[in-house]
Tab-separated table of C-alpha atoms in Angstrom:
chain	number	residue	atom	x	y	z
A	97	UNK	CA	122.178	134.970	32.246
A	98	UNK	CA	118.791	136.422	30.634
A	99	UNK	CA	116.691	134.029	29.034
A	100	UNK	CA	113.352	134.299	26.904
A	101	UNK	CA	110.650	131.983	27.375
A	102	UNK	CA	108.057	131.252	25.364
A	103	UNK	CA	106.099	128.359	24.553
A	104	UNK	CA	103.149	126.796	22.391
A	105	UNK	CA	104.123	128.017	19.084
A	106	UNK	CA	101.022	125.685	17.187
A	107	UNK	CA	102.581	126.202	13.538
A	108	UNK	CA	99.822	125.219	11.235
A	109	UNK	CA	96.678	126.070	13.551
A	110	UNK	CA	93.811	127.657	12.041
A	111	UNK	CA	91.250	130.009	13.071
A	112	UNK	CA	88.021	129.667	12.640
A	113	UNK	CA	89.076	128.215	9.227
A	114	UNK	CA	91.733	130.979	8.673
A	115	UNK	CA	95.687	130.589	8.676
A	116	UNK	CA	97.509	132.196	11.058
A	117	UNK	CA	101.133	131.781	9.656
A	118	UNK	CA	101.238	135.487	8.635
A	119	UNK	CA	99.920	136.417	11.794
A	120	UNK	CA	102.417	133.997	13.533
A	121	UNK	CA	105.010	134.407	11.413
A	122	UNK	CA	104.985	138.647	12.297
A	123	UNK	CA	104.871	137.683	16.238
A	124	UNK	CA	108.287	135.610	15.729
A	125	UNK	CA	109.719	137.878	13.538
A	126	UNK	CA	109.778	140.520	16.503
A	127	UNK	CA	111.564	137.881	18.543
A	128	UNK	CA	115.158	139.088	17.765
A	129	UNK	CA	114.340	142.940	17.682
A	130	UNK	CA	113.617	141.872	21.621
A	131	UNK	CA	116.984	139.399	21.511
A	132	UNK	CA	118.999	142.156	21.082
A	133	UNK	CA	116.855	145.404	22.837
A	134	UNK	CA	117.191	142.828	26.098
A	135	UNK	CA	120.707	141.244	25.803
A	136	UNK	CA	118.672	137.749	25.655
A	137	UNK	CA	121.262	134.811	25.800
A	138	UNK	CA	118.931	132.313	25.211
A	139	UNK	CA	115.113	131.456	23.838
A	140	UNK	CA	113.292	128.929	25.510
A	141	UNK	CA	110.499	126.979	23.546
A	142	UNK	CA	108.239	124.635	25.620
A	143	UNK	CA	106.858	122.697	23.487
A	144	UNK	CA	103.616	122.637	20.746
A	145	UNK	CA	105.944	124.316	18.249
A	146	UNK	CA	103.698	122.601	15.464
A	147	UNK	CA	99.859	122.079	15.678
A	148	UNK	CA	100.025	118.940	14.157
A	149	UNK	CA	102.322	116.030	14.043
A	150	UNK	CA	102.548	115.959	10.230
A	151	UNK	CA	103.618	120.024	9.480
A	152	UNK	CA	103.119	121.176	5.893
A	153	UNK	CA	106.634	121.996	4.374
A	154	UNK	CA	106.013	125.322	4.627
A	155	UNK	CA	105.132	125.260	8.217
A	156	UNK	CA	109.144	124.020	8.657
A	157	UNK	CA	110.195	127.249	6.097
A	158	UNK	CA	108.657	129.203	8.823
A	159	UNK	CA	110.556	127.898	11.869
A	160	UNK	CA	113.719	128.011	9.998
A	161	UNK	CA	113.518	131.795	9.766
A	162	UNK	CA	112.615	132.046	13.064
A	163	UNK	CA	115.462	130.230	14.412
A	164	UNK	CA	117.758	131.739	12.217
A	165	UNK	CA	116.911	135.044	13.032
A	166	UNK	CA	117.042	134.538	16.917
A	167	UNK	CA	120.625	133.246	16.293
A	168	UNK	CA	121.874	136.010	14.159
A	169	UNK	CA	121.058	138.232	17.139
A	170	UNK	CA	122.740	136.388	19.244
A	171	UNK	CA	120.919	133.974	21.138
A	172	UNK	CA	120.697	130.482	21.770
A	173	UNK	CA	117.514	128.148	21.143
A	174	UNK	CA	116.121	125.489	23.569
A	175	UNK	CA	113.307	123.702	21.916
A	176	UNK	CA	111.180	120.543	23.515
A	177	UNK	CA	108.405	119.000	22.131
A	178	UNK	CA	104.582	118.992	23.100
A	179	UNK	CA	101.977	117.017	22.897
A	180	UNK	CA	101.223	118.374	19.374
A	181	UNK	CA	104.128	117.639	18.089
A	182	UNK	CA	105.785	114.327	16.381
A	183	UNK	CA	109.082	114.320	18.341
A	184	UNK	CA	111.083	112.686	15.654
A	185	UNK	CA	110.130	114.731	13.065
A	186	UNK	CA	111.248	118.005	15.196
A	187	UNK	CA	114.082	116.310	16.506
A	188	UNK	CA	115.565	115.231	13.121
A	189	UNK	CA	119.096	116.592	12.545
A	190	UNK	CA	118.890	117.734	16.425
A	191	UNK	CA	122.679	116.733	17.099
A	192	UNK	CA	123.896	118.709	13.827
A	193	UNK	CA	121.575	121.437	15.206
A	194	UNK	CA	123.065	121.505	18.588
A	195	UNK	CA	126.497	122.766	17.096
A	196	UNK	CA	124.712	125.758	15.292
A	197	UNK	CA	123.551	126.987	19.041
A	198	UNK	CA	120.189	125.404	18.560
A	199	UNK	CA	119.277	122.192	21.312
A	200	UNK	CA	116.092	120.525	20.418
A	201	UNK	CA	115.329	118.065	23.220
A	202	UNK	CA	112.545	115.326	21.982
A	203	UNK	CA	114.166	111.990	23.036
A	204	UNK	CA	112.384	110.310	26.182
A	205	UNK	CA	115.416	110.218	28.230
A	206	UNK	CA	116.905	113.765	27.251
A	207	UNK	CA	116.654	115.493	30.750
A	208	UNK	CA	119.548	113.210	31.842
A	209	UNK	CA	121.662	114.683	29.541
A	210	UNK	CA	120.765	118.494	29.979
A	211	UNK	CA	121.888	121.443	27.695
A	212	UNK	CA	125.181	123.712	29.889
A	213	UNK	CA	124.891	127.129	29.105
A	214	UNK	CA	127.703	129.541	30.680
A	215	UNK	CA	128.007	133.407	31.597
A	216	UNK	CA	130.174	135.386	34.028
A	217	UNK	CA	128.936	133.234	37.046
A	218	UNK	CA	129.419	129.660	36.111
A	219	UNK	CA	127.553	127.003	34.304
A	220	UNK	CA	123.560	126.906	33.891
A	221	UNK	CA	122.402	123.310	33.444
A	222	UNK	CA	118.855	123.274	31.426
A	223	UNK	CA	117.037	120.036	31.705
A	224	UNK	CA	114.349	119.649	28.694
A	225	UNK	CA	111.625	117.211	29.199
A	226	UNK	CA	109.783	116.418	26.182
A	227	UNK	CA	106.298	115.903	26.496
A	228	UNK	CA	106.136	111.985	28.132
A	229	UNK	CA	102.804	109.830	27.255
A	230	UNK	CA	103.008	107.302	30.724
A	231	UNK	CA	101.887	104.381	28.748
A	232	UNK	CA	104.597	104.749	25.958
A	233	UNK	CA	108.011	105.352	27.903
A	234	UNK	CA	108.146	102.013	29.952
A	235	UNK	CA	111.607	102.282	28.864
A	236	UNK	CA	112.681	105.067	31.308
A	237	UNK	CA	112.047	103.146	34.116
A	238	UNK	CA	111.759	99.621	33.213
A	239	UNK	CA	109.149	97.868	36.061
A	240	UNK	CA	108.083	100.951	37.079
A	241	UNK	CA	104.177	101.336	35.979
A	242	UNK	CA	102.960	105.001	35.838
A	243	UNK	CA	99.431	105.787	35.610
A	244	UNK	CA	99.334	109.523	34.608
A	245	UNK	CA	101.862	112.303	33.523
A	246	UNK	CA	101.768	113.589	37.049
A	247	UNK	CA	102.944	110.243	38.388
A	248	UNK	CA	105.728	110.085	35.687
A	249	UNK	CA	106.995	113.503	35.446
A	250	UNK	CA	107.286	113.389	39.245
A	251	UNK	CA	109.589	110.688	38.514
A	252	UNK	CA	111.261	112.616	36.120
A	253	UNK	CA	112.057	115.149	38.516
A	254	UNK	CA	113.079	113.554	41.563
A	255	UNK	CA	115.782	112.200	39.040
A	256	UNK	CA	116.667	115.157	37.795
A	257	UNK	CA	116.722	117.034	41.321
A	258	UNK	CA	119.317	114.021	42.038
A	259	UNK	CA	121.482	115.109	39.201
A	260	UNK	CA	121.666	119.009	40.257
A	261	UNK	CA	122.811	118.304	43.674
A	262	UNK	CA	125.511	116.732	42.322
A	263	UNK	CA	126.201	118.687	39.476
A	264	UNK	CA	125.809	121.579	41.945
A	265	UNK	CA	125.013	124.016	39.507
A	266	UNK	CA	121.965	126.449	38.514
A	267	UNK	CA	119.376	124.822	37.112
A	268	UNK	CA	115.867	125.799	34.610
A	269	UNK	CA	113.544	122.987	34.290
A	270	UNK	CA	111.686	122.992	30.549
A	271	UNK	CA	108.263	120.997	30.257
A	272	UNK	CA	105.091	120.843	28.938
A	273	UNK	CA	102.157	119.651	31.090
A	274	UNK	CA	99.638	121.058	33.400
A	275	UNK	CA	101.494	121.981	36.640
A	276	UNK	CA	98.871	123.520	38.988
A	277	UNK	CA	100.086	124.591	43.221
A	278	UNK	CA	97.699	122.465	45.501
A	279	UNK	CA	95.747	121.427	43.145
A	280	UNK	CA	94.052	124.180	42.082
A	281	UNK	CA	94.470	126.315	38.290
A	282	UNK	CA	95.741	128.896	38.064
A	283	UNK	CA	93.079	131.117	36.361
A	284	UNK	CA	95.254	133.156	34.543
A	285	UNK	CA	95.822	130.666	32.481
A	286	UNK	CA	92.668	129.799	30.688
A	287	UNK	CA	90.072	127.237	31.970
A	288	UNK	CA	88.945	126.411	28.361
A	289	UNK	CA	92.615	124.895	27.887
A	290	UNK	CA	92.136	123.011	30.752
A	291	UNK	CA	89.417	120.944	29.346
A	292	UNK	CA	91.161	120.734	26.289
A	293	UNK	CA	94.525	118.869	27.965
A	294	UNK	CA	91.876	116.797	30.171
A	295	UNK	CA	90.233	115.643	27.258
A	296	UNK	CA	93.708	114.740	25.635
A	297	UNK	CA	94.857	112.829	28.406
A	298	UNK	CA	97.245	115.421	30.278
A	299	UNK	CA	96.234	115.086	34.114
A	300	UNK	CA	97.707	117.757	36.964
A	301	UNK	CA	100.899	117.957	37.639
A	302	UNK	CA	101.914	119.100	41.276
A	303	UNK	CA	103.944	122.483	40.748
A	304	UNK	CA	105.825	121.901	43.754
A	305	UNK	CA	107.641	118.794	41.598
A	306	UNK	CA	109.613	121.653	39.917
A	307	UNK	CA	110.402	124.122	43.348
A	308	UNK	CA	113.723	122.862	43.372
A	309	UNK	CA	114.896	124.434	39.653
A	310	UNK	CA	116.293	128.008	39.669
A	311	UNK	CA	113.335	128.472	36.801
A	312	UNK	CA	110.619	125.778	35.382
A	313	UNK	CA	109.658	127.080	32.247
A	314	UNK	CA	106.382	125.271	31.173
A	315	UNK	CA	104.374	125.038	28.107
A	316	UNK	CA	100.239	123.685	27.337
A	317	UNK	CA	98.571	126.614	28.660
A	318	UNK	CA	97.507	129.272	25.949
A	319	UNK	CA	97.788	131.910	28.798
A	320	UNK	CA	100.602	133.419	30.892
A	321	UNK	CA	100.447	132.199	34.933
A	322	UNK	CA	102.543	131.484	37.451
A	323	UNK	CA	101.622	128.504	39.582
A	324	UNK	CA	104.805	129.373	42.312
A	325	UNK	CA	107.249	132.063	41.843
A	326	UNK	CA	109.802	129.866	40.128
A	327	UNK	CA	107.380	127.976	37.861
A	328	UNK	CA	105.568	129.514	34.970
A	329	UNK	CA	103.562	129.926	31.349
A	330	UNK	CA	104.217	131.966	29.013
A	331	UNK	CA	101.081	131.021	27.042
A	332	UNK	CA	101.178	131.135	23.199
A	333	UNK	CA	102.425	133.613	21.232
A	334	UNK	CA	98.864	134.498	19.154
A	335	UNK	CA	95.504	134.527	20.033
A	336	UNK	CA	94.124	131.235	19.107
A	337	UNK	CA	90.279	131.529	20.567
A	338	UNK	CA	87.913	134.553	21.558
A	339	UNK	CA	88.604	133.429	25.151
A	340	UNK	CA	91.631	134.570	24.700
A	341	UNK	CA	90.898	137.748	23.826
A	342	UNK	CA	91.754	139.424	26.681
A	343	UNK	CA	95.023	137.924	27.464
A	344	UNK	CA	98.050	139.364	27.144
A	345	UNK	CA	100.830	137.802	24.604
A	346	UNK	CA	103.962	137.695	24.969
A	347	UNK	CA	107.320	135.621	26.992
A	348	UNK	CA	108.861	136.172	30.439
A	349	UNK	CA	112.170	137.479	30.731
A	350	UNK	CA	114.183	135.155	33.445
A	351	UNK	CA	117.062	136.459	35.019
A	352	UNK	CA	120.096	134.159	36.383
A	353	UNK	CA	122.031	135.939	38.753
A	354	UNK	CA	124.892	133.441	40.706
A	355	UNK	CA	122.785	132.592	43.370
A	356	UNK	CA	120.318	131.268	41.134
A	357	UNK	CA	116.908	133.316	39.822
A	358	UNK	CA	117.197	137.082	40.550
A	359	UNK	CA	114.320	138.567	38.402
A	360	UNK	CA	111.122	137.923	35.912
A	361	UNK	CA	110.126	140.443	33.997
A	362	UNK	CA	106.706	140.692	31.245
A	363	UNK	CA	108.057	141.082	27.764
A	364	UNK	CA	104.888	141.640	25.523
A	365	UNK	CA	104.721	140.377	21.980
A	366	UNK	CA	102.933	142.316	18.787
A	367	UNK	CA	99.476	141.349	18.096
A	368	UNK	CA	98.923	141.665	14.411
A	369	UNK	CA	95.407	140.969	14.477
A	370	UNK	CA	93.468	141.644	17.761
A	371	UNK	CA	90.309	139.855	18.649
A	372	UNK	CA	87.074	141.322	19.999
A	373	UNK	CA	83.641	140.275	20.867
A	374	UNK	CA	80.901	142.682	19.836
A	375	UNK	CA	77.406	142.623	20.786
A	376	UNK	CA	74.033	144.357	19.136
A	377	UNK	CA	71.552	144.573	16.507
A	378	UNK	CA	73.241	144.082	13.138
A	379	UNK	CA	72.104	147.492	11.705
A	380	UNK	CA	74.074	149.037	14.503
A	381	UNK	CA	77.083	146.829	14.139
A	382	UNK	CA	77.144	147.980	10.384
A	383	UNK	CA	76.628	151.739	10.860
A	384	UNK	CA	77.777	153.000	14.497
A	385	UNK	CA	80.983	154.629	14.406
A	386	UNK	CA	82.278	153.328	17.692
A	387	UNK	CA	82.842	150.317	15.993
A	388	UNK	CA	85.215	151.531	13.080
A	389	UNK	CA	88.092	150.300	15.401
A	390	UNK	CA	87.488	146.757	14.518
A	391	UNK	CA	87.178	147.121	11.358
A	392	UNK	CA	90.627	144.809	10.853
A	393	UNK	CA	89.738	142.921	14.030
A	394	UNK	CA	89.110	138.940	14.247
A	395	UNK	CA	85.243	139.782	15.166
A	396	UNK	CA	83.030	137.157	17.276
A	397	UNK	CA	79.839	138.914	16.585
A	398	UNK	CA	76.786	138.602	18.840
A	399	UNK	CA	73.379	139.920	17.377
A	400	UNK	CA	70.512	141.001	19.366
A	401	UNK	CA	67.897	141.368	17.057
A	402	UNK	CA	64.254	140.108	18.109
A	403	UNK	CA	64.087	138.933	14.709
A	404	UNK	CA	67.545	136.630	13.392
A	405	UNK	CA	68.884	138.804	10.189
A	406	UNK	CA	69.077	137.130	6.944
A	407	UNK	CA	72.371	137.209	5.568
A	408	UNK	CA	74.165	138.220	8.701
A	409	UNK	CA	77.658	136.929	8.279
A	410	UNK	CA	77.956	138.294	4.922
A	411	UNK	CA	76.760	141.378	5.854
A	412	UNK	CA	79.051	141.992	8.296
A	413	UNK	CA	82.291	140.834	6.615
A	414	UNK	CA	81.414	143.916	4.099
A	415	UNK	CA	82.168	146.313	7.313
A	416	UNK	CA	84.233	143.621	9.285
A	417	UNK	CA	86.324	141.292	6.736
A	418	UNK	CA	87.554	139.244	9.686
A	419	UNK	CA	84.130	138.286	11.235
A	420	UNK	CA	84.770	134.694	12.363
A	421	UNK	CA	81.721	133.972	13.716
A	422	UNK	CA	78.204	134.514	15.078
A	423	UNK	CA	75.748	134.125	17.860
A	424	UNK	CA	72.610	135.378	18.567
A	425	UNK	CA	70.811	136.168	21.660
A	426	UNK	CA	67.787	138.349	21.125
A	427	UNK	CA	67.215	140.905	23.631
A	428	UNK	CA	63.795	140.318	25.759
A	429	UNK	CA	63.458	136.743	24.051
A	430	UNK	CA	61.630	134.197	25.776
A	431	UNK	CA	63.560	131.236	26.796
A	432	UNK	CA	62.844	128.465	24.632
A	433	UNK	CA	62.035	125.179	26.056
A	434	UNK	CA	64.748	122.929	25.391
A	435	UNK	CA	62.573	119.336	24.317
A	436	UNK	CA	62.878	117.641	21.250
A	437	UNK	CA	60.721	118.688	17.978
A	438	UNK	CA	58.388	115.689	18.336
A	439	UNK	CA	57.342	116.478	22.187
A	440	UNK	CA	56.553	119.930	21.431
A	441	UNK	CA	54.058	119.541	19.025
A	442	UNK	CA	52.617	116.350	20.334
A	443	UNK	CA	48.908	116.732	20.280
A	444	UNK	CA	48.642	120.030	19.104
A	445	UNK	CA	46.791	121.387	16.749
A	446	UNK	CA	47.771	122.528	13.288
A	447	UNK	CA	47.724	126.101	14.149
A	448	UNK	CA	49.314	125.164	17.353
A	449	UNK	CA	51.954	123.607	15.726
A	450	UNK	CA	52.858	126.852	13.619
A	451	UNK	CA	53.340	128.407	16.802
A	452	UNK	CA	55.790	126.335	18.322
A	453	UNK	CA	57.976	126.765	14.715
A	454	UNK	CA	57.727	130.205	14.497
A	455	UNK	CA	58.790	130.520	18.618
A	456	UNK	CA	61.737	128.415	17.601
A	457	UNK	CA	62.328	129.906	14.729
A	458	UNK	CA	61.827	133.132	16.079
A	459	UNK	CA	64.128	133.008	19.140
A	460	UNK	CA	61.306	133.086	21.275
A	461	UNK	CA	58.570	135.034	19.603
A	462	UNK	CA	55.122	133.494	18.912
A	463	UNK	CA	52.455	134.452	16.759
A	464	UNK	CA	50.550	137.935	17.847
A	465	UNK	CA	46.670	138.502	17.252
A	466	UNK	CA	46.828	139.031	13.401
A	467	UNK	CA	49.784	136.490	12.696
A	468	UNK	CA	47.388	134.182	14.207
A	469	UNK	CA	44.238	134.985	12.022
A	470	UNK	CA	46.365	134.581	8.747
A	471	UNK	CA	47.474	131.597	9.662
A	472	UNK	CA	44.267	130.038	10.157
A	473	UNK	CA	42.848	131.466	7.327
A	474	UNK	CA	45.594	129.675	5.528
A	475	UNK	CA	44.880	126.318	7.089
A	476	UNK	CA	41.229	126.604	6.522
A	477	UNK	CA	42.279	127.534	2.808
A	478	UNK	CA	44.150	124.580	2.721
A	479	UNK	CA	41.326	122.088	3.853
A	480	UNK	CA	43.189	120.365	6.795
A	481	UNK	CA	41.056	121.932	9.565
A	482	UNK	CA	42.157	122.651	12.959
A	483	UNK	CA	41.517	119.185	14.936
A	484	UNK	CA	42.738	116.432	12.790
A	485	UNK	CA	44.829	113.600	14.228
A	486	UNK	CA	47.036	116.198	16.674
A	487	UNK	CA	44.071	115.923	19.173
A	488	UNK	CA	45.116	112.110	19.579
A	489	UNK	CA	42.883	110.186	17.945
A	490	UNK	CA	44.359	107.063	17.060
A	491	UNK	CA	43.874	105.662	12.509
């Protein structure tokens, strides 16, 4: 048996302000071309299939095609929820679904009823796990008190390891959470996500919970990683951040053989719109022809200029329509001081003071020998002096 998994779908997320349902809706277009080119049986999803627990109408539009065009090549569709999704809402009509070829596991309690799948060797038992918040499923294991998803979900699987030895039959393991070996990330799979799931609540998961499945096919991390052999990400299918850039998209293609997991194999995905990071003045951002490849490009641009550009982002959408966004680092800049506005120009003087703006202003950069002698020409013209209450004289 030959399945596809993916994972972390995130319907409905924007870009730097920008939709990315055409982007995303290309990437899972090209799902069934590789259905069929692989002889997939089945397409995992992991969970996150929506960005948002509330999905715009269209957002469902989108998921319908997909769906429907994975099953008119032939495939099957397993489909948990995430953290990001609402569970009810993606598990409405999920028994009607279910006799279309299309399992959509979101109930608390629906590993104990897992989805049989069958080929030339025998039956495959997948167990989905929706995404489980510890402090709302008391009802799994009533006087049991979990503190954390790792606590639960280890739960979780000792039951479920209890059911495959006596079902006796191959097994994949779907579930969304951060599963790390030891401990320790896997840094192939993004550290910025990491934050991101600490922040939201998710805490580590011990990978070794899921080393007694054929397959554990997880979801939550944007990029592909394999914390033990058995047990992987497929990260998401676009590129939702520059530090993603780099990452490869795409789904794993798992192989069932009748002992159990025979082969895993990269299966890359289309990327409609790569992303790059480009750094130097703006005049040679605009003009250099080794940058002409970008031109369709998401762009994180980051300028160099001693002096910041006026005007820089529109500028550069004129050569790069896609710019998302900017930073600038001068080159040879001073490193500013970081203190508040009020300690730096605490008894200075009035010229002083101009200094301190223009360095901050500036990037770095203070006044040279004939900046200096306008400027207090201009505060002489302007009758304040040089040594008024900055020295520290109190009213």
């Amino acid at each position: 048996m030959r399945f596809l998994h993916t994972s972390d779908w995130h319907l409905g997320r924007s870009f730097h302000g920008a939709s990315t349902v055409p982007q995303l809706r290309e990437v899972l277009r090209s799902i069934p071309d590789r259905v069929r080119e692989h002889g997939v049986d089945a397409v995992i999803v992991a969970g996150d299939v929506f960005d948002h627990a509330a999905p715009a109408a269209e957002l469902y539009e989108v998921l319908a095609e997909a769906i429907r065009g994975i099953r008119e090549a032939g495939a099957l569709v397993v489909i948990t929820s995430g953290n990001h999704d609402s569970a009810s809402r993606l598990g409405f009509q999920s028994e009607w679904a279910a006799l279309g070829g299309v399992h959509v596991v979101t109930r608390p309690d629906g590993f104990r009823n897992p989805v049989t799948l069958r080929d030339e060797h025998g039956e495959v038992d997948v167990y989905g796990i929706p995404y489980l918040e510890p402090m709302l499923q008391r009802d799994l294991y009533p006087g049991e008190r979990f503190r954390g998803h790792g606590e639960l979900l280890t739960r979780v699987m000792g039951e479920v390891d209890e059911t495959r030895a006596a079902r006796g039959r191959r097994s994949v393991v779907v579930s969304h959470c951060f599963a790390a070996s030891g401990g320790a990330a896997d840094p192939d799979a993004g550290a910025d996500l990491v934050w991101d799931l600490t922040a939201g609540g998710l805490d580590v998961v011990p990978a070794e919970i899921f080393g007694g499945a054929d397959y554990a096919a997880l979801g939550h991390l944007h990029g592909r990683g394999s914390p033990l052999p058995n047990v992987r990400y497929s990260g998401a299918p676009l590129h939702f951040s520059f530090s993603e850039a780099t990452k490869p998209r795409g789904g794993w293609l798992v192989d069932l053989d009748a002992e159990g997991l025979a082969a895993v194999e990269w299966c890359p995905f289309p990327v409609p719109r790569p992303l790059v990071r480009l750094r130097g003045a703006l005049e040679s951002l605009l003009t250099d022809a080794e940058y002409r490849e970008h031109e369709r490009s998401w762009v994180e641009a980051v300028l160099t200029d001693r002096v910041r550009p006026i005007d820089a982002m529109r500028r550069l959408r004129e050569r790069f329509p896609h710019c998302a966004h900017i930073e600038f680092d001068p080159e040879g800049a001073v490193p500013v001081e970081r203190r508040s506005y009020a300690s730096r120009v605490s008894r200075r003087s009035d010229l002083d003071v101009v200094d301190e703006f223009l360095v901050h202003v500036r990037s770095g950069e203070a006044l040279d020998d004939i900046e200096r002698a306008v400027v207090r020409e201009a505060i002489a013209a302007a009758g304040t002096g040089e040594t008024l209450a900055r020295e520290g004289r109190e009213d």
